[in-house]
Amino acid sequence: MTLPASLKAPGFVLRPYWWDAAEPPQRENTLPARSAVAIVGGGYAGLSAALTLRRLGHEVTVLDAERIGWGASSRNGGAVSGGLKLAKGDLAKRHGEARANAILETAAASFPFIEELISREQIDCDYVRCGRFSPAWTPAHYDGMAARAGRLAELTGHPVHMVPRERQREALGSDHYFGGMIAEGAGSLHPGKYARGLAEAAERAGALLIDGVRVSGIRKQGGGFHLTTSKGEITADAVLVATNGYSRGPNGGSAGGAMPWLAKRLMPIASYIIATEPLPEGMIDRLFPHRRVISDSRRVLNYFRASPDGTRVVWGGRASFRDATAEEAAPALHKTMVAVFPELKDTRITHAWNGNVAFTFDFLPHIGVQDGIHYSAGCQGSGVAMASWMGHNAALKLAGAANKDFALDSLHFPTMPLYDGTPWFLPIVGGWYRFRDRLDRMRA
Ligand SMILES: Cc1cc2nc3c(=O)[nH]c(=O)nc-3n(C[C@H](O)[C@H](O)[C@H](O)COP(=O)(O)OP(=O)(O)OC[C@H]3O[C@@H](n4cnc5c(N)ncnc54)[C@H](O)[C@@H]3O)c2cc1C
């Protein structure tokens, strides 16, 4: 299905709305023969790592197959929060009570980290600590949130309030949900500007950022590493791979990617977004009182917000589990948006795009070292703060400068027998989740 002409605004484009203000620029730098540290992947994780390594005095080169910031980091929804989607109970069962608490605290620490980073580096990215409203898809979800609210407040150090259904319009201009939860420890930013600003901060600190260099192999050589790339060879004393949802090789499997071992542990999943045309004056304030970021409690979630300039709705979700194009996914996103905001029925779309997030088989992000190669990956679609934080911590580890335990470091990193980086089972699992969402709602 493609978007009907009546829903396409004049000038409709298939590219991120964020790129209108901050398209990842082309850099003219050439590949050096060696670098003390080579970082593969120039998203938030790679760039944050580069910045930290430079601050510690290490020579760093960041290599990206496309442009620096081209991946999920300039395509996402721009909702900023710490925390994991995983329930504490599941974590405790697998890792024990103490490690589970340490993991949750470590994840929550990503939020103050990114706030401090943006402010210290003076990154101009429209950051606002606006809070997040999580509307409940069913009354049971509301009760679950209410039960978790106290722990969330404790972990984040910021207030968390429940908003019952009868007061929902104070938080969201919709009657579609069963109330929800406001977490004040969350914010919003312009993802493209943040990617650009982080890259500029890393460059100012002395990192070399190189575009258009695809790494197709990393092998040990003497005490260091030899990287084969599309633009020739480079040697490095240490390597960090931060390729996340784009870790596969050119033929769709793990072969030919920078680090096949990592690709075999990641499920790249497409997430889709549309941006509407500018709305009539006053409408955004009615739809998004306090301009909070929103992500609902469905298994196949919707996330949405006002654009930073307060003129349009930016609406995202997993509209397809079958590798659909952004244009094919756009009608489903529009339909869900109208179910929540019926007054947007005739509102046209100016931009539609997609990007890859990386899920792991244990639903946890991971940093660690395999065969001497450092990696950072797997933010489960919630990585604006987390990928920045993981990259920083991977850099501290690589430099031997970590002075305390990082709870997501060197955990067992599971894969599945015969899995080669392409989650062929996704349409089945995604379909099942959608069915469960519908069923829960029918019973609500
Ligand atoms: C549509 C969408 C919406 C999202 N919304 C949110 C949100 O609202 N809030 C939130 O917290 N998170 C969100 N996320 C997740 C967040 O954007 C990511 O977790 C984060 O950007 C990951 O950063 P990264 O540096 O790990 O990876 P990326 O930014 O994806 O960077 C990986 C880079 O590696 C490069 N690369 C891959 N292979 C090679 C190779 N062989 N050689 C060289 N370079 C290579 C790629 O070109 C890419 O630029 C969203 C993601 C998407 C896609």
XYZ file of N, CA and C and ligand atoms in Angstrom, residues 40-46 63-67 70-73 75-79 213-215 242-246 257-258 271-273 303 355-357 379 381-385 387, ligand 1:
188
model
N 34.378 2.046 14.420
C 33.578 1.734 13.228
C 32.129 2.060 13.559
N 31.549 3.051 12.854
C 30.173 3.486 13.115
C 30.172 4.871 13.736
N 29.611 5.837 12.985
C 29.635 7.235 13.436
C 28.283 7.714 13.908
N 27.560 6.899 14.695
C 26.322 7.349 15.337
C 26.634 7.869 16.735
N 25.581 7.994 17.552
C 25.785 8.548 18.897
C 26.830 7.750 19.676
N 26.794 6.398 19.544
C 27.713 5.573 20.345
C 29.159 5.830 19.911
N 29.404 5.753 18.593
C 30.767 5.941 18.102
C 31.282 7.348 18.384
N 35.097 5.837 11.510
C 34.821 5.477 10.109
C 33.346 5.161 9.967
N 32.691 5.773 8.997
C 31.294 5.406 8.733
C 31.119 5.062 7.257
N 30.351 4.005 7.017
C 30.129 3.543 5.651
C 29.347 4.585 4.849
N 28.499 5.331 5.520
C 27.693 6.361 4.839
C 28.256 7.722 5.247
N 27.388 8.597 5.810
C 27.909 9.833 6.361
C 27.857 9.729 7.882
N 24.524 9.279 9.856
C 23.509 8.915 8.846
C 22.502 7.866 9.342
N 22.882 7.014 10.308
C 22.040 5.884 10.747
C 20.900 6.320 11.647
N 20.546 5.450 12.579
C 19.431 5.750 13.484
C 19.613 7.103 14.168
N 20.864 7.512 14.322
C 21.134 8.715 15.116
C 20.616 10.018 14.504
N 17.722 9.849 12.588
C 16.406 9.437 12.080
C 15.397 9.204 13.187
N 15.820 9.231 14.438
C 14.950 8.756 15.529
C 13.907 9.796 15.941
N 13.119 9.439 16.941
C 12.039 10.317 17.387
C 12.501 11.449 18.302
N 13.713 11.341 18.818
C 14.234 12.416 19.662
C 13.704 12.429 21.085
N 13.078 11.315 21.515
C 12.657 11.221 22.916
C 13.874 10.795 23.736
N 33.392 5.101 4.279
C 34.397 4.051 4.426
C 33.723 2.843 5.074
N 33.470 1.830 4.272
C 32.816 0.630 4.811
C 33.884 -0.378 5.242
N 33.828 -0.767 6.505
C 34.797 -1.743 7.024
C 34.233 -3.133 6.753
N 30.701 0.047 16.612
C 29.445 0.645 17.089
C 28.488 0.778 15.907
N 28.216 -0.352 15.265
C 27.435 -0.335 14.026
C 25.957 -0.656 14.254
N 25.605 -1.081 15.428
C 24.235 -1.267 15.917
C 23.275 -1.889 14.893
N 22.207 -1.196 14.519
C 21.184 -1.780 13.640
C 21.640 -1.922 12.195
N 22.868 -1.519 11.907
C 23.403 -1.594 10.532
C 24.633 -2.512 10.483
N 30.354 -7.804 7.080
C 30.165 -6.668 7.987
C 31.440 -6.469 8.783
N 31.475 -5.415 9.597
C 32.708 -5.130 10.328
C 33.001 -6.236 11.341
N 12.184 0.867 12.195
C 11.173 1.707 12.838
C 10.848 2.821 11.837
N 9.582 3.221 11.794
C 9.107 4.128 10.737
C 8.554 5.409 11.353
N 8.725 6.524 10.655
C 8.208 7.806 11.172
C 7.602 8.626 10.023
N 5.112 5.954 19.133
C 5.768 7.055 19.844
C 5.535 8.321 19.044
N 14.424 3.822 9.824
C 15.799 3.567 10.256
C 15.805 2.270 11.027
N 16.995 1.750 11.263
C 17.097 0.472 11.970
C 17.499 0.654 13.420
N 16.771 -0.032 14.292
C 17.208 -0.142 15.685
C 17.795 -1.550 15.841
N 20.462 -1.045 21.836
C 19.674 -0.181 22.741
C 18.176 -0.421 22.624
N 15.873 0.163 20.559
C 15.007 1.243 20.070
C 14.901 2.411 21.021
N 15.714 2.423 22.056
C 15.651 3.537 23.006
C 17.074 3.960 23.337
N 17.715 4.614 22.364
C 19.161 4.790 22.498
C 19.688 6.202 22.379
N 18.825 7.207 22.424
C 19.391 8.560 22.305
C 20.339 8.794 23.481
N 19.815 8.623 24.692
C 20.684 8.759 25.869
C 21.587 7.529 26.006
N 22.730 5.069 23.907
C 23.865 4.809 23.011
C 24.998 5.791 23.324
C 13.000 5.518 13.504
C 13.706 5.447 14.826
C 13.139 6.067 15.940
C 13.795 6.036 17.176
N 13.293 6.779 18.208
C 13.999 6.867 19.360
C 13.581 7.756 20.383
O 12.628 8.528 20.234
N 14.295 7.758 21.533
C 15.396 6.962 21.735
O 15.994 6.983 22.814
N 15.846 6.157 20.741
C 15.199 6.108 19.565
N 15.673 5.336 18.555
C 16.917 4.560 18.757
C 18.181 5.405 18.618
O 18.096 6.236 17.481
C 19.386 4.462 18.484
O 19.405 3.570 19.589
C 20.722 5.187 18.429
O 20.711 6.227 17.495
C 21.803 4.190 18.082
O 23.011 4.860 17.896
P 24.257 4.050 17.380
O 25.425 4.978 17.331
O 24.440 2.828 18.195
O 23.858 3.521 15.912
P 23.569 4.284 14.530
O 23.239 5.724 14.722
O 22.608 3.480 13.767
O 24.995 4.269 13.820
C 25.570 3.110 13.273
C 26.472 3.554 12.109
O 27.316 2.466 11.742
C 27.597 2.625 10.372
N 28.101 1.327 9.862
C 27.445 0.147 9.867
N 28.252 -0.820 9.348
C 29.427 -0.223 9.028
C 30.650 -0.700 8.459
N 30.803 -1.978 8.118
N 31.652 0.170 8.274
C 31.496 1.478 8.628
N 30.366 1.976 9.170
C 29.343 1.141 9.360
C 26.260 3.029 9.768
O 26.435 3.679 8.525
C 25.687 3.957 10.862
O 25.906 5.322 10.570
C 15.024 5.319 17.309
C 15.586 4.690 16.202
C 14.933 4.746 14.967
C 15.566 4.075 13.775
